[in-house]
Structure formats: structure tokens, C-alpha cells
PDB file of C-alpha atoms in Angstrom:
ATOM      1  CA  UNK A   1     -26.128  -1.585  -6.129  1.00 56.00           C
ATOM      2  CA  UNK A   2     -24.895   0.462  -9.101  1.00 48.00           C
ATOM      3  CA  UNK A   3     -24.848   3.958  -7.609  1.00 53.00           C
ATOM      4  CA  UNK A   4     -21.710   6.102  -7.895  1.00 47.00           C
ATOM      5  CA  UNK A   5     -21.447   9.080  -5.547  1.00 59.00           C
ATOM      6  CA  UNK A   6     -19.017  11.888  -6.393  1.00 54.00           C
ATOM      7  CA  UNK A   7     -18.175  14.842  -4.171  1.00 60.00           C
ATOM      8  CA  UNK A   8     -18.675  17.841  -6.499  1.00 56.00           C
ATOM      9  CA  UNK A   9     -17.478  20.306  -3.908  1.00 57.00           C
ATOM     10  CA  UNK A  10     -14.157  20.583  -2.134  1.00 54.00           C
ATOM     11  CA  UNK A  11     -11.445  22.999  -3.127  1.00 54.00           C
ATOM     12  CA  UNK A  12     -10.894  21.529  -6.563  1.00 55.00           C
ATOM     13  CA  UNK A  13     -11.526  23.649  -9.634  1.00 55.00           C
ATOM     14  CA  UNK A  14     -13.948  22.911 -12.457  1.00 54.00           C
ATOM     15  CA  UNK A  15     -11.509  20.793 -14.484  1.00 58.00           C
ATOM     16  CA  UNK A  16     -10.517  18.743 -11.440  1.00 60.00           C
ATOM     17  CA  UNK A  17     -14.177  18.038 -10.639  1.00 60.00           C
ATOM     18  CA  UNK A  18     -14.851  16.987 -14.248  1.00 62.00           C
ATOM     19  CA  UNK A  19     -11.843  14.656 -14.134  1.00 61.00           C
ATOM     20  CA  UNK A  20     -13.008  13.173 -10.838  1.00 56.00           C
ATOM     21  CA  UNK A  21     -16.513  12.503 -12.225  1.00 62.00           C
ATOM     22  CA  UNK A  22     -15.009  10.866 -15.327  1.00 60.00           C
ATOM     23  CA  UNK A  23     -12.756   8.658 -13.204  1.00 56.00           C
ATOM     24  CA  UNK A  24     -15.489   7.595 -10.750  1.00 58.00           C
ATOM     25  CA  UNK A  25     -17.964   6.948 -13.579  1.00 61.00           C
ATOM     26  CA  UNK A  26     -15.514   4.820 -15.561  1.00 60.00           C
ATOM     27  CA  UNK A  27     -14.659   2.807 -12.436  1.00 57.00           C
ATOM     28  CA  UNK A  28     -18.379   2.253 -11.756  1.00 54.00           C
ATOM     29  CA  UNK A  29     -19.072   1.120 -15.324  1.00 59.00           C
ATOM     30  CA  UNK A  30     -16.092  -1.249 -15.399  1.00 62.00           C
ATOM     31  CA  UNK A  31     -16.973  -2.710 -12.002  1.00 57.00           C
ATOM     32  CA  UNK A  32     -20.545  -3.336 -13.164  1.00 56.00           C
ATOM     33  CA  UNK A  33     -19.362  -4.979 -16.387  1.00 58.00           C
ATOM     34  CA  UNK A  34     -16.374  -6.963 -15.192  1.00 67.00           C
ATOM     35  CA  UNK A  35     -16.490  -7.021 -11.397  1.00 77.00           C
ATOM     36  CA  UNK A  36     -14.669  -4.831  -8.896  1.00 86.00           C
ATOM     37  CA  UNK A  37     -10.850  -5.085  -8.991  1.00 90.00           C
ATOM     38  CA  UNK A  38      -9.001  -6.994  -6.278  1.00 93.00           C
ATOM     39  CA  UNK A  39      -5.356  -5.929  -5.943  1.00 94.00           C
ATOM     40  CA  UNK A  40      -2.499  -6.893  -3.632  1.00 95.00           C
ATOM     41  CA  UNK A  41       0.557  -4.630  -3.526  1.00 94.00           C
ATOM     42  CA  UNK A  42       3.941  -5.531  -2.080  1.00 94.00           C
ATOM     43  CA  UNK A  43       7.094  -3.482  -1.707  1.00 92.00           C
ATOM     44  CA  UNK A  44      10.076  -3.147   0.603  1.00 92.00           C
ATOM     45  CA  UNK A  45      10.500  -0.150   2.933  1.00 89.00           C
ATOM     46  CA  UNK A  46      11.353   2.849   0.766  1.00 87.00           C
ATOM     47  CA  UNK A  47       9.972   1.322  -2.449  1.00 88.00           C
ATOM     48  CA  UNK A  48       7.322   4.033  -2.825  1.00 85.00           C
ATOM     49  CA  UNK A  49       4.436   1.713  -1.976  1.00 89.00           C
ATOM     50  CA  UNK A  50       2.535   4.380  -0.027  1.00 87.00           C
ATOM     51  CA  UNK A  51       2.618   6.790  -2.951  1.00 85.00           C
ATOM     52  CA  UNK A  52       1.538   4.097  -5.402  1.00 89.00           C
ATOM     53  CA  UNK A  53      -1.347   3.095  -3.111  1.00 91.00           C
ATOM     54  CA  UNK A  54      -2.658   6.654  -3.152  1.00 90.00           C
ATOM     55  CA  UNK A  55      -2.599   6.714  -6.948  1.00 89.00           C
ATOM     56  CA  UNK A  56      -4.176   3.261  -7.335  1.00 90.00           C
ATOM     57  CA  UNK A  57      -7.053   4.285  -5.050  1.00 92.00           C
ATOM     58  CA  UNK A  58      -7.484   7.456  -7.111  1.00 87.00           C
ATOM     59  CA  UNK A  59      -7.342   5.571 -10.411  1.00 86.00           C
ATOM     60  CA  UNK A  60      -9.631   2.629  -9.567  1.00 88.00           C
ATOM     61  CA  UNK A  61     -11.697   4.025  -6.682  1.00 88.00           C
ATOM     62  CA  UNK A  62     -10.964   0.864  -4.664  1.00 93.00           C
ATOM     63  CA  UNK A  63     -10.884   0.689  -0.870  1.00 96.00           C
ATOM     64  CA  UNK A  64      -7.355   0.814   0.558  1.00 96.00           C
ATOM     65  CA  UNK A  65      -6.921  -1.871   3.217  1.00 96.00           C
ATOM     66  CA  UNK A  66      -3.992  -1.950   5.616  1.00 94.00           C
ATOM     67  CA  UNK A  67      -3.891  -4.674   8.249  1.00 93.00           C
ATOM     68  CA  UNK A  68      -2.367  -2.188  10.697  1.00 90.00           C
ATOM     69  CA  UNK A  69      -5.365   0.133  10.259  1.00 93.00           C
ATOM     70  CA  UNK A  70      -7.821  -2.759  10.584  1.00 95.00           C
ATOM     71  CA  UNK A  71      -6.113  -3.963  13.753  1.00 94.00           C
ATOM     72  CA  UNK A  72      -6.285  -0.516  15.344  1.00 93.00           C
ATOM     73  CA  UNK A  73      -9.972  -0.175  14.365  1.00 94.00           C
ATOM     74  CA  UNK A  74     -10.900  -3.474  16.025  1.00 95.00           C
ATOM     75  CA  UNK A  75      -8.910  -2.744  19.186  1.00 94.00           C
ATOM     76  CA  UNK A  76     -10.340   0.783  19.449  1.00 94.00           C
ATOM     77  CA  UNK A  77     -13.881  -0.459  18.734  1.00 95.00           C
ATOM     78  CA  UNK A  78     -13.629  -3.178  21.353  1.00 95.00           C
ATOM     79  CA  UNK A  79     -14.793  -5.930  18.995  1.00 95.00           C
ATOM     80  CA  UNK A  80     -14.352  -9.587  19.927  1.00 95.00           C
ATOM     81  CA  UNK A  81     -11.480  -9.847  17.457  1.00 95.00           C
ATOM     82  CA  UNK A  82     -10.001  -6.630  18.811  1.00 95.00           C
ATOM     83  CA  UNK A  83     -10.120  -7.890  22.385  1.00 95.00           C
ATOM     84  CA  UNK A  84      -8.369 -11.105  21.394  1.00 95.00           C
ATOM     85  CA  UNK A  85      -5.714  -9.172  19.488  1.00 94.00           C
ATOM     86  CA  UNK A  86      -5.162  -6.794  22.395  1.00 94.00           C
ATOM     87  CA  UNK A  87      -4.272  -9.714  24.677  1.00 94.00           C
ATOM     88  CA  UNK A  88      -1.358 -10.648  22.424  1.00 93.00           C
ATOM     89  CA  UNK A  89      -0.306  -7.023  21.851  1.00 92.00           C
ATOM     90  CA  UNK A  90      -0.262  -6.289  25.603  1.00 91.00           C
ATOM     91  CA  UNK A  91       2.248  -9.135  26.022  1.00 90.00           C
ATOM     92  CA  UNK A  92       4.410  -7.802  23.209  1.00 89.00           C
ATOM     93  CA  UNK A  93       3.517 -10.782  21.033  1.00 90.00           C
ATOM     94  CA  UNK A  94       2.568 -10.834  17.347  1.00 87.00           C
ATOM     95  CA  UNK A  95      -1.124 -11.137  16.578  1.00 92.00           C
ATOM     96  CA  UNK A  96      -1.699 -14.673  15.149  1.00 92.00           C
ATOM     97  CA  UNK A  97      -2.401 -15.020  11.434  1.00 91.00           C
ATOM     98  CA  UNK A  98      -5.812 -16.557  12.168  1.00 91.00           C
ATOM     99  CA  UNK A  99      -6.969 -13.374  13.905  1.00 93.00           C
ATOM    100  CA  UNK A 100      -5.589 -11.096  11.201  1.00 93.00           C
ATOM    101  CA  UNK A 101      -7.207 -13.182   8.458  1.00 93.00           C
ATOM    102  CA  UNK A 102     -10.546 -12.996  10.294  1.00 93.00           C
ATOM    103  CA  UNK A 103     -10.262  -9.207  10.457  1.00 94.00           C
ATOM    104  CA  UNK A 104      -9.388  -9.006   6.757  1.00 94.00           C
ATOM    105  CA  UNK A 105     -12.359 -11.234   5.852  1.00 92.00           C
ATOM    106  CA  UNK A 106     -14.676  -9.035   7.929  1.00 93.00           C
ATOM    107  CA  UNK A 107     -13.400  -5.939   6.130  1.00 95.00           C
ATOM    108  CA  UNK A 108     -13.735  -7.501   2.688  1.00 93.00           C
ATOM    109  CA  UNK A 109     -17.349  -8.443   3.437  1.00 93.00           C
ATOM    110  CA  UNK A 110     -18.368  -4.812   3.993  1.00 95.00           C
ATOM    111  CA  UNK A 111     -20.818  -3.592   1.280  1.00 94.00           C
ATOM    112  CA  UNK A 112     -18.631  -0.663   0.190  1.00 94.00           C
ATOM    113  CA  UNK A 113     -15.597  -2.918  -0.241  1.00 95.00           C
ATOM    114  CA  UNK A 114     -17.561  -5.509  -2.215  1.00 92.00           C
ATOM    115  CA  UNK A 115     -18.941  -2.789  -4.461  1.00 90.00           C
ATOM    116  CA  UNK A 116     -15.730  -0.846  -5.109  1.00 91.00           C
ATOM    117  CA  UNK A 117     -13.127  -3.578  -4.863  1.00 93.00           C
ATOM    118  CA  UNK A 118     -10.027  -3.528  -2.699  1.00 96.00           C
ATOM    119  CA  UNK A 119      -6.310  -2.846  -2.502  1.00 96.00           C
ATOM    120  CA  UNK A 120      -4.581  -5.002   0.114  1.00 97.00           C
ATOM    121  CA  UNK A 121      -1.492  -3.085   1.222  1.00 95.00           C
ATOM    122  CA  UNK A 122       1.471  -5.266   2.198  1.00 91.00           C
ATOM    123  CA  UNK A 123      -0.617  -8.308   3.077  1.00 94.00           C
ATOM    124  CA  UNK A 124      -0.125 -11.219   2.897  1.00 94.00           C
ATOM    125  CA  UNK A 125       3.508 -10.877   3.987  1.00 89.00           C
ATOM    126  CA  UNK A 126       4.385 -14.575   4.256  1.00 89.00           C
ATOM    127  CA  UNK A 127       3.567 -17.773   2.333  1.00 89.00           C
ATOM    128  CA  UNK A 128       1.605 -19.025   5.352  1.00 89.00           C
ATOM    129  CA  UNK A 129      -0.572 -15.904   5.276  1.00 92.00           C
ATOM    130  CA  UNK A 130      -1.081 -16.267   1.516  1.00 93.00           C
ATOM    131  CA  UNK A 131      -2.229 -19.853   1.968  1.00 91.00           C
ATOM    132  CA  UNK A 132      -4.554 -18.880   4.824  1.00 90.00           C
ATOM    133  CA  UNK A 133      -6.043 -16.079   2.718  1.00 91.00           C
ATOM    134  CA  UNK A 134      -6.698 -18.472  -0.162  1.00 91.00           C
ATOM    135  CA  UNK A 135      -8.206 -21.027   2.212  1.00 91.00           C
ATOM    136  CA  UNK A 136     -10.573 -18.289   3.375  1.00 88.00           C
ATOM    137  CA  UNK A 137     -11.732 -17.854  -0.225  1.00 90.00           C
ATOM    138  CA  UNK A 138     -10.001 -14.511  -0.814  1.00 91.00           C
ATOM    139  CA  UNK A 139      -8.532 -14.247  -4.321  1.00 91.00           C
ATOM    140  CA  UNK A 140      -6.903 -11.329  -6.131  1.00 93.00           C
ATOM    141  CA  UNK A 141      -6.787 -10.234  -9.766  1.00 91.00           C
ATOM    142  CA  UNK A 142      -3.245  -8.881  -9.546  1.00 91.00           C
ATOM    143  CA  UNK A 143      -0.274  -9.224  -7.206  1.00 93.00           C
ATOM    144  CA  UNK A 144       1.749  -6.058  -7.806  1.00 91.00           C
ATOM    145  CA  UNK A 145       5.351  -6.043  -6.628  1.00 90.00           C
ATOM    146  CA  UNK A 146       7.502  -2.904  -6.599  1.00 90.00           C
ATOM    147  CA  UNK A 147      11.100  -3.927  -7.191  1.00 89.00           C
ATOM    148  CA  UNK A 148      13.876  -1.576  -6.097  1.00 89.00           C
ATOM    149  CA  UNK A 149      17.559  -2.530  -5.556  1.00 91.00           C
ATOM    150  CA  UNK A 150      18.585  -2.761  -1.898  1.00 93.00           C
ATOM    151  CA  UNK A 151      21.330  -0.157  -2.306  1.00 92.00           C
ATOM    152  CA  UNK A 152      18.770   2.354  -3.553  1.00 90.00           C
ATOM    153  CA  UNK A 153      16.457   1.553  -0.628  1.00 92.00           C
ATOM    154  CA  UNK A 154      19.334   2.080   1.826  1.00 93.00           C
ATOM    155  CA  UNK A 155      20.054   5.481   0.307  1.00 91.00           C
ATOM    156  CA  UNK A 156      16.378   6.470   0.406  1.00 89.00           C
ATOM    157  CA  UNK A 157      15.697   5.331   3.969  1.00 91.00           C
ATOM    158  CA  UNK A 158      18.961   6.159   5.744  1.00 94.00           C
ATOM    159  CA  UNK A 159      18.928   9.738   4.508  1.00 93.00           C
ATOM    160  CA  UNK A 160      15.540  10.518   6.052  1.00 92.00           C
ATOM    161  CA  UNK A 161      15.273  12.994   8.906  1.00 94.00           C
ATOM    162  CA  UNK A 162      12.172  14.105  10.802  1.00 94.00           C
ATOM    163  CA  UNK A 163      11.415  17.546  12.232  1.00 95.00           C
ATOM    164  CA  UNK A 164       9.702  16.801  15.589  1.00 95.00           C
ATOM    165  CA  UNK A 165       8.170  20.287  15.685  1.00 95.00           C
ATOM    166  CA  UNK A 166       6.468  20.380  12.273  1.00 94.00           C
ATOM    167  CA  UNK A 167       6.299  16.629  11.612  1.00 91.00           C
ATOM    168  CA  UNK A 168       7.867  17.145   8.185  1.00 93.00           C
ATOM    169  CA  UNK A 169      10.119  14.432   6.786  1.00 90.00           C
ATOM    170  CA  UNK A 170      13.197  15.521   4.855  1.00 93.00           C
ATOM    171  CA  UNK A 171      15.912  13.665   2.967  1.00 92.00           C
ATOM    172  CA  UNK A 172      19.472  14.858   3.198  1.00 92.00           C
ATOM    173  CA  UNK A 173      19.988  14.325  -0.547  1.00 89.00           C
ATOM    174  CA  UNK A 174      16.632  14.296  -2.305  1.00 86.00           C
ATOM    175  CA  UNK A 175      14.621  16.728  -0.168  1.00 89.00           C
ATOM    176  CA  UNK A 176      17.072  18.698   2.026  1.00 93.00           C
ATOM    177  CA  UNK A 177      15.825  20.617   5.083  1.00 94.00           C
ATOM    178  CA  UNK A 178      15.943  24.423   5.084  1.00 94.00           C
ATOM    179  CA  UNK A 179      19.269  26.029   5.953  1.00 93.00           C
ATOM    180  CA  UNK A 180      17.833  27.341   9.235  1.00 94.00           C
ATOM    181  CA  UNK A 181      20.264  26.142  11.988  1.00 94.00           C
ATOM    182  CA  UNK A 182      17.370  25.761  14.458  1.00 95.00           C
ATOM    183  CA  UNK A 183      15.643  23.286  12.136  1.00 95.00           C
ATOM    184  CA  UNK A 184      18.834  21.387  11.317  1.00 95.00           C
ATOM    185  CA  UNK A 185      19.776  20.989  14.985  1.00 96.00           C
ATOM    186  CA  UNK A 186      16.435  19.492  15.995  1.00 96.00           C
ATOM    187  CA  UNK A 187      16.133  16.966  13.161  1.00 96.00           C
ATOM    188  CA  UNK A 188      15.790  13.375  14.329  1.00 95.00           C
ATOM    189  CA  UNK A 189      16.982  10.121  12.761  1.00 93.00           C
ATOM    190  CA  UNK A 190      14.661   7.195  13.527  1.00 88.00           C
ATOM    191  CA  UNK A 191      16.325   4.131  15.048  1.00 87.00           C
ATOM    192  CA  UNK A 192      14.861   1.826  12.401  1.00 84.00           C
ATOM    193  CA  UNK A 193      16.140   4.106   9.613  1.00 89.00           C
ATOM    194  CA  UNK A 194      19.750   3.055  10.159  1.00 91.00           C
ATOM    195  CA  UNK A 195      21.476   0.890   7.548  1.00 93.00           C
ATOM    196  CA  UNK A 196      21.943  -2.015   9.963  1.00 93.00           C
ATOM    197  CA  UNK A 197      18.276  -2.067  10.969  1.00 91.00           C
ATOM    198  CA  UNK A 198      17.095  -1.644   7.385  1.00 92.00           C
ATOM    199  CA  UNK A 199      19.234  -4.458   6.011  1.00 94.00           C
ATOM    200  CA  UNK A 200      17.818  -6.796   8.665  1.00 93.00           C
ATOM    201  CA  UNK A 201      14.299  -5.843   7.592  1.00 91.00           C
ATOM    202  CA  UNK A 202      15.210  -6.289   3.916  1.00 94.00           C
ATOM    203  CA  UNK A 203      16.526  -9.830   4.507  1.00 93.00           C
ATOM    204  CA  UNK A 204      13.210 -10.768   6.137  1.00 91.00           C
ATOM    205  CA  UNK A 205      11.243  -9.023   3.363  1.00 92.00           C
ATOM    206  CA  UNK A 206      13.070 -10.834   0.541  1.00 92.00           C
ATOM    207  CA  UNK A 207      12.757 -14.221   2.247  1.00 91.00           C
ATOM    208  CA  UNK A 208       9.023 -13.763   2.635  1.00 89.00           C
ATOM    209  CA  UNK A 209       8.226 -12.180  -0.722  1.00 90.00           C
ATOM    210  CA  UNK A 210      10.051 -14.890  -2.683  1.00 89.00           C
ATOM    211  CA  UNK A 211       7.658 -17.466  -1.235  1.00 88.00           C
ATOM    212  CA  UNK A 212       4.675 -15.234  -1.942  1.00 91.00           C
ATOM    213  CA  UNK A 213       5.735 -14.661  -5.551  1.00 87.00           C
ATOM    214  CA  UNK A 214       5.654 -18.429  -6.114  1.00 86.00           C
ATOM    215  CA  UNK A 215       2.142 -18.529  -4.650  1.00 89.00           C
ATOM    216  CA  UNK A 216       0.885 -15.665  -6.877  1.00 92.00           C
ATOM    217  CA  UNK A 217       3.015 -16.380  -9.964  1.00 90.00           C
ATOM    218  CA  UNK A 218      -0.018 -16.600 -12.286  1.00 90.00           C
ATOM    219  CA  UNK A 219      -1.213 -13.081 -11.409  1.00 91.00           C
ATOM    220  CA  UNK A 220       2.099 -11.456 -10.497  1.00 90.00           C
ATOM    221  CA  UNK A 221       3.080  -8.108 -12.031  1.00 88.00           C
ATOM    222  CA  UNK A 222       6.556  -6.822 -11.154  1.00 87.00           C
ATOM    223  CA  UNK A 223       7.361  -3.163 -11.742  1.00 85.00           C
ATOM    224  CA  UNK A 224      10.824  -1.634 -11.496  1.00 78.00           C
ATOM    225  CA  UNK A 225      10.295   1.186  -9.016  1.00 66.00           C
ATOM    226  CA  UNK A 226      13.744   2.618  -9.615  1.00 64.00           C
ATOM    227  CA  UNK A 227      15.546   3.495 -12.842  1.00 54.00           C
ATOM    228  CA  UNK A 228      16.234   7.058 -13.890  1.00 45.00           C
ATOM    229  CA  UNK A 229      12.583   7.918 -14.355  1.00 47.00           C
ATOM    230  CA  UNK A 230      11.032  10.746 -12.412  1.00 46.00           C
ATOM    231  CA  UNK A 231       8.084  10.537 -10.043  1.00 47.00           C
ATOM    232  CA  UNK A 232       5.423  10.952 -12.748  1.00 50.00           C
ATOM    233  CA  UNK A 233       7.068   8.368 -14.992  1.00 52.00           C
ATOM    234  CA  UNK A 234       7.148   5.806 -12.181  1.00 66.00           C
ATOM    235  CA  UNK A 235       3.475   6.394 -11.357  1.00 69.00           C
ATOM    236  CA  UNK A 236       2.564   6.077 -15.051  1.00 75.00           C
ATOM    237  CA  UNK A 237       4.554   2.848 -15.369  1.00 74.00           C
ATOM    238  CA  UNK A 238       2.753   1.300 -12.390  1.00 79.00           C
ATOM    239  CA  UNK A 239      -0.625   2.415 -13.753  1.00 78.00           C
ATOM    240  CA  UNK A 240       0.145   0.860 -17.150  1.00 80.00           C
ATOM    241  CA  UNK A 241       1.397  -2.462 -15.758  1.00 79.00           C
ATOM    242  CA  UNK A 242      -1.466  -2.712 -13.268  1.00 82.00           C
ATOM    243  CA  UNK A 243      -4.102  -2.046 -15.932  1.00 79.00           C
ATOM    244  CA  UNK A 244      -2.574  -4.776 -18.115  1.00 78.00           C
ATOM    245  CA  UNK A 245      -2.645  -7.185 -15.165  1.00 79.00           C
ATOM    246  CA  UNK A 246      -6.292  -6.434 -14.360  1.00 80.00           C
ATOM    247  CA  UNK A 247      -7.293  -6.768 -18.019  1.00 76.00           C
ATOM    248  CA  UNK A 248      -5.455 -10.091 -18.279  1.00 78.00           C
ATOM    249  CA  UNK A 249      -7.355 -11.324 -15.233  1.00 73.00           C
ATOM    250  CA  UNK A 250     -10.682 -10.126 -16.642  1.00 70.00           C
ATOM    251  CA  UNK A 251     -10.311 -11.126 -20.273  1.00 69.00           C
ATOM    252  CA  UNK A 252      -7.422 -13.615 -20.368  1.00 64.00           C
TER     253      UNK A 252
END
């Protein structure tokens, strides 16, 4: 299957449509020549992983895969795996790695995913999951880690506030809410956005990712997601490092 379908409509202008066609065509040609890219991305809360995922999907036309999304799909669809997972979730227990791996394998076997390639978002999280994924025959071209100092993550996360009426998320320093007293008074601070809660999550994240980095050391690409660079510079840096990692995997 070598077809590439591009939506030539939407609200984009002529130049945007031309750019989209160029991007989709290049991705299709490269996938046909070298195989579809397989990418794993890891990053702590507040590292900008969500933003980078959006740009990687746009750049490589891969399928974004989140285990949380897959889990919800199976439970909602009433699949055998979903029913098994629901039993654990209803008891407040974590879904076992074996079930999650089975769901990931099912997703990766879908024709669209095999054709386009995939971006595994935040999975595997632990060395045990990485080993189980490898045992299932799932290998990646690049393991991309976004590295941001903990103090920066604390500042990013703890300053977030949510407007329950509009759903907008503000930051007291980087993206302040409007000066409207009504808006300011109704802003909410999530319980898991406190420094104490975040630092607990960061300890667990670092413990897990250090083991994973050892497992993926041959394909690991670490990008500094902080520094004094602006948003565009950070996106460009990730794009550059990721492309180098994929090319190294393809050509050595």
C-alpha cells in the first residue's frame, strides 16, 4: 500500500495546503524507501511533551499512540481486553502491564499504523514495560527524551490555573489570566499541580526513566527542553535531533 491521502480542503490557505501536500508526500516517499518511523517519546510533567507530539505527528505523519487513549477505546468498545481492564479499574487497581502491552500490540498491528509508523507517547514508563515491549517484538528507531530541570518544571506546573467556565488554562507568570476580577476569582488550582505532589511524581519519573534510558541507550536522543530558547527554537531543536536519530537508525 503506497497511497498517500491529503485533505486539500479545510480552512487552510493555498500555501498551507501546498506545504501539507509536500510534507505528506515526503513522508510517504521516505516510508516506502526506508520503512515507517517508530518513535518513543518521554518527558516529565511540564516538559512540553504534548506540544512536541503534535509537531512530530505533523512532521512525520505518524500515528500518535497514547496508552491512556487506547485503554479508554477498549473499555468503551467493550473488547475482551477492555473488559479485563475494567475489572481492575473498577477496584481502583492499576491495569497490569500484560494487558497494556496486548492493547499496544493490537494498535500497532492496525494497517494505518503499520503504513504510517507510530509515536508512542510516554510508554514504556518502566524498565519492566520496556522489556515486555521488546519481548513482544516491538522495536523503535528512536527513544526521544525531553530533559528539563526539576526547578523549571515546578515553576511551569505550579503556576497553572484553570478557568472552569471556559476550560482555558493560564499561567500566573507565562500566560497570565485577564484582569477581570470575575475570571480571577473563579480560577482553580489542580490538586496534583502543587509542588509537593509534583515533586513526588518527579521522583517516580526519574527513577523509572533512568532504567529505561539504559534499555534504549543505543537509540536514545536527549534534547534539552529548557534553555533560553523560545517556543519555535525548542520545536526546531527537537525536529533536528529527532531527524538525526531516525537517519542514524536507517543508515547507521
